[in-house]
Amino acid sequence: MLHDPLTGLPGHALLLDRLEQSLIRARTRGTLVTLVLIRDPDSVLNAAKVLRAGLRPDFTVARYRDTVLAVLAEHDFGDGSPISSLIRQLVGESPQIHWVTSDGDTAPEDVISTAESR
């Protein structure tokens, strides 16, 4: 699904495409990619709105699964901790937040798998 009908956000398929493109840019430009998964927000629709309004416009906010939102961010240095901290401030304490940062040398499926297992 390219777009989620409930939230209007990119869906699973579009998230995977954007992740793959971000990883290619990371490899070729020497940048980093952070994927953050937000599990079980109190309200997926509310969390989607809050994230879209509170994050940089170049971050991708997507609906990964029924009760999982994803944020994809490209950045020049560091890791995903500042991004995950900002997300925590926006969505509150109840959702589980898992993140992983890649330099582009990882397959999209492996990035997602790593984030899911943390």
PDB file of C-alpha atoms in Angstrom:
ATOM      1  CA  MET A   1       0.000   0.000   0.000  1.00  0.00           C
ATOM      2  CA  LEU A   2       1.453   3.307  -1.055  1.00  0.00           C
ATOM      3  CA  HIS A   3      -0.646   5.496   1.246  1.00  0.00           C
ATOM      4  CA  ASP A   4      -2.481   4.568   4.405  1.00  0.00           C
ATOM      5  CA  PRO A   5      -6.178   5.503   4.125  1.00  0.00           C
ATOM      6  CA  LEU A   6      -6.597   6.215   7.871  1.00  0.00           C
ATOM      7  CA  THR A   7      -3.653   8.554   8.387  1.00  0.00           C
ATOM      8  CA  GLY A   8      -2.902   9.732   4.857  1.00  0.00           C
ATOM      9  CA  LEU A   9       0.741   8.854   5.529  1.00  0.00           C
ATOM     10  CA  PRO A  10       2.941   6.784   3.257  1.00  0.00           C
ATOM     11  CA  GLY A  11       2.218   3.090   3.734  1.00  0.00           C
ATOM     12  CA  HIS A  12       4.484   0.061   4.059  1.00  0.00           C
ATOM     13  CA  ALA A  13       5.461  -0.173   0.369  1.00  0.00           C
ATOM     14  CA  LEU A  14       6.309   3.506   0.067  1.00  0.00           C
ATOM     15  CA  LEU A  15       8.287   3.404   3.326  1.00  0.00           C
ATOM     16  CA  LEU A  16      10.392   0.529   1.979  1.00  0.00           C
ATOM     17  CA  ASP A  17      11.058   2.434  -1.248  1.00  0.00           C
ATOM     18  CA  ARG A  18      12.058   5.585   0.626  1.00  0.00           C
ATOM     19  CA  LEU A  19      14.281   3.565   2.967  1.00  0.00           C
ATOM     20  CA  GLU A  20      16.036   1.970   0.016  1.00  0.00           C
ATOM     21  CA  GLN A  21      16.589   5.368  -1.632  1.00  0.00           C
ATOM     22  CA  SER A  22      17.857   6.855   1.647  1.00  0.00           C
ATOM     23  CA  LEU A  23      20.340   4.012   2.070  1.00  0.00           C
ATOM     24  CA  ILE A  24      21.634   4.566  -1.465  1.00  0.00           C
ATOM     25  CA  ARG A  25      22.118   8.275  -0.728  1.00  0.00           C
ATOM     26  CA  ALA A  26      23.869   7.422   2.537  1.00  0.00           C
ATOM     27  CA  ARG A  27      26.316   5.145   0.713  1.00  0.00           C
ATOM     28  CA  THR A  28      27.047   7.593  -2.073  1.00  0.00           C
ATOM     29  CA  ARG A  29      27.122  10.804  -0.007  1.00  0.00           C
ATOM     30  CA  GLY A  30      28.645   9.502   3.208  1.00  0.00           C
ATOM     31  CA  THR A  31      25.606  10.366   5.307  1.00  0.00           C
ATOM     32  CA  LEU A  32      23.498   8.341   7.744  1.00  0.00           C
ATOM     33  CA  VAL A  33      19.938   7.050   7.877  1.00  0.00           C
ATOM     34  CA  THR A  34      17.936   6.507  11.055  1.00  0.00           C
ATOM     35  CA  LEU A  35      14.751   4.454  11.148  1.00  0.00           C
ATOM     36  CA  VAL A  36      12.565   4.854  14.236  1.00  0.00           C
ATOM     37  CA  LEU A  37       9.619   2.537  14.918  1.00  0.00           C
ATOM     38  CA  ILE A  38       6.869   3.728  17.253  1.00  0.00           C
ATOM     39  CA  ARG A  39       4.812   0.779  18.522  1.00  0.00           C
ATOM     40  CA  ASP A  40       1.349   1.033  20.017  1.00  0.00           C
ATOM     41  CA  PRO A  41       0.800   4.767  20.298  1.00  0.00           C
ATOM     42  CA  ASP A  42      -2.358   5.620  22.240  1.00  0.00           C
ATOM     43  CA  SER A  43      -3.914   6.820  18.992  1.00  0.00           C
ATOM     44  CA  VAL A  44      -2.271   6.075  15.645  1.00  0.00           C
ATOM     45  CA  LEU A  45      -4.126   8.948  14.011  1.00  0.00           C
ATOM     46  CA  ASN A  46      -3.186  11.461  16.717  1.00  0.00           C
ATOM     47  CA  ALA A  47       0.433  10.282  16.825  1.00  0.00           C
ATOM     48  CA  ALA A  48       0.635  10.577  13.027  1.00  0.00           C
ATOM     49  CA  LYS A  49      -0.608  14.179  13.159  1.00  0.00           C
ATOM     50  CA  VAL A  50       1.726  15.114  16.020  1.00  0.00           C
ATOM     51  CA  LEU A  51       4.758  13.576  14.316  1.00  0.00           C
ATOM     52  CA  ARG A  52       4.012  15.164  10.953  1.00  0.00           C
ATOM     53  CA  ALA A  53       3.619  18.584  12.587  1.00  0.00           C
ATOM     54  CA  GLY A  54       6.565  18.272  14.981  1.00  0.00           C
ATOM     55  CA  LEU A  55       9.284  16.808  12.771  1.00  0.00           C
ATOM     56  CA  ARG A  56      11.301  18.285   9.947  1.00  0.00           C
ATOM     57  CA  PRO A  57       9.486  18.222   6.606  1.00  0.00           C
ATOM     58  CA  ASP A  58      12.239  16.116   5.019  1.00  0.00           C
ATOM     59  CA  PHE A  59      11.669  13.272   7.511  1.00  0.00           C
ATOM     60  CA  THR A  60       9.325  10.544   6.301  1.00  0.00           C
ATOM     61  CA  VAL A  61       6.541   9.647   8.713  1.00  0.00           C
ATOM     62  CA  ALA A  62       4.788   6.452   7.604  1.00  0.00           C
ATOM     63  CA  ARG A  63       2.386   3.829   8.850  1.00  0.00           C
ATOM     64  CA  TYR A  64       4.438   0.651   8.882  1.00  0.00           C
ATOM     65  CA  ARG A  65       1.852  -1.704  10.422  1.00  0.00           C
ATOM     66  CA  ASP A  66      -1.560  -1.392  12.064  1.00  0.00           C
ATOM     67  CA  THR A  67      -0.183  -0.111  15.360  1.00  0.00           C
ATOM     68  CA  VAL A  68       3.336   0.840  14.269  1.00  0.00           C
ATOM     69  CA  LEU A  69       4.413   4.167  12.831  1.00  0.00           C
ATOM     70  CA  ALA A  70       7.845   4.745  11.338  1.00  0.00           C
ATOM     71  CA  VAL A  71      10.054   7.796  10.978  1.00  0.00           C
ATOM     72  CA  LEU A  72      12.853   7.812   8.438  1.00  0.00           C
ATOM     73  CA  ALA A  73      15.507  10.514   8.791  1.00  0.00           C
ATOM     74  CA  GLU A  74      18.666  11.270   6.854  1.00  0.00           C
ATOM     75  CA  HIS A  75      21.429  13.152   8.663  1.00  0.00           C
ATOM     76  CA  ASP A  76      25.118  13.980   8.445  1.00  0.00           C
ATOM     77  CA  PHE A  77      26.481  12.644  11.736  1.00  0.00           C
ATOM     78  CA  GLY A  78      25.657  11.041  15.075  1.00  0.00           C
ATOM     79  CA  ASP A  79      23.054   8.413  15.747  1.00  0.00           C
ATOM     80  CA  GLY A  80      19.316   8.218  16.177  1.00  0.00           C
ATOM     81  CA  SER A  81      19.161   9.127  19.862  1.00  0.00           C
ATOM     82  CA  PRO A  82      18.313  12.838  19.340  1.00  0.00           C
ATOM     83  CA  ILE A  83      15.637  11.885  16.817  1.00  0.00           C
ATOM     84  CA  SER A  84      14.150   9.219  19.081  1.00  0.00           C
ATOM     85  CA  SER A  85      14.212  11.680  22.012  1.00  0.00           C
ATOM     86  CA  LEU A  86      12.306  14.246  19.981  1.00  0.00           C
ATOM     87  CA  ILE A  87       9.779  11.590  18.960  1.00  0.00           C
ATOM     88  CA  ARG A  88       9.379  10.585  22.613  1.00  0.00           C
ATOM     89  CA  GLN A  89       8.642  14.214  23.506  1.00  0.00           C
ATOM     90  CA  LEU A  90       6.031  14.387  20.766  1.00  0.00           C
ATOM     91  CA  VAL A  91       4.190  11.093  21.372  1.00  0.00           C
ATOM     92  CA  GLY A  92       4.656  10.704  25.130  1.00  0.00           C
ATOM     93  CA  GLU A  93       5.891   7.867  27.285  1.00  0.00           C
ATOM     94  CA  SER A  94       3.446   5.067  26.451  1.00  0.00           C
ATOM     95  CA  PRO A  95       4.571   3.902  22.980  1.00  0.00           C
ATOM     96  CA  GLN A  96       7.591   1.676  22.578  1.00  0.00           C
ATOM     97  CA  ILE A  97      10.272   3.389  20.495  1.00  0.00           C
ATOM     98  CA  HIS A  98      12.982   1.414  18.708  1.00  0.00           C
ATOM     99  CA  TRP A  99      15.577   2.843  16.357  1.00  0.00           C
ATOM    100  CA  VAL A 100      18.579   1.944  14.259  1.00  0.00           C
ATOM    101  CA  THR A 101      21.088   4.049  12.325  1.00  0.00           C
ATOM    102  CA  SER A 102      22.825   2.861   9.165  1.00  0.00           C
ATOM    103  CA  ASP A 103      25.590   4.228   6.987  1.00  0.00           C
ATOM    104  CA  GLY A 104      23.913   2.701   3.949  1.00  0.00           C
ATOM    105  CA  ASP A 105      25.821  -0.579   3.890  1.00  0.00           C
ATOM    106  CA  THR A 106      22.788  -2.534   5.079  1.00  0.00           C
ATOM    107  CA  ALA A 107      19.839  -3.883   3.100  1.00  0.00           C
ATOM    108  CA  PRO A 108      16.481  -2.219   3.832  1.00  0.00           C
ATOM    109  CA  GLU A 109      15.068  -5.476   5.225  1.00  0.00           C
ATOM    110  CA  ASP A 110      18.006  -5.758   7.634  1.00  0.00           C
ATOM    111  CA  VAL A 111      17.551  -2.183   8.839  1.00  0.00           C
ATOM    112  CA  ILE A 112      13.898  -2.877   9.593  1.00  0.00           C
ATOM    113  CA  SER A 113      14.673  -6.213  11.207  1.00  0.00           C
ATOM    114  CA  THR A 114      17.283  -4.626  13.470  1.00  0.00           C
ATOM    115  CA  ALA A 115      14.905  -1.837  14.517  1.00  0.00           C
ATOM    116  CA  GLU A 116      12.148  -4.375  15.239  1.00  0.00           C
ATOM    117  CA  SER A 117      14.415  -6.506  17.419  1.00  0.00           C
ATOM    118  CA  ARG A 118      15.603  -3.665  19.671  1.00  0.00           C
TER     119      ARG A 118
END
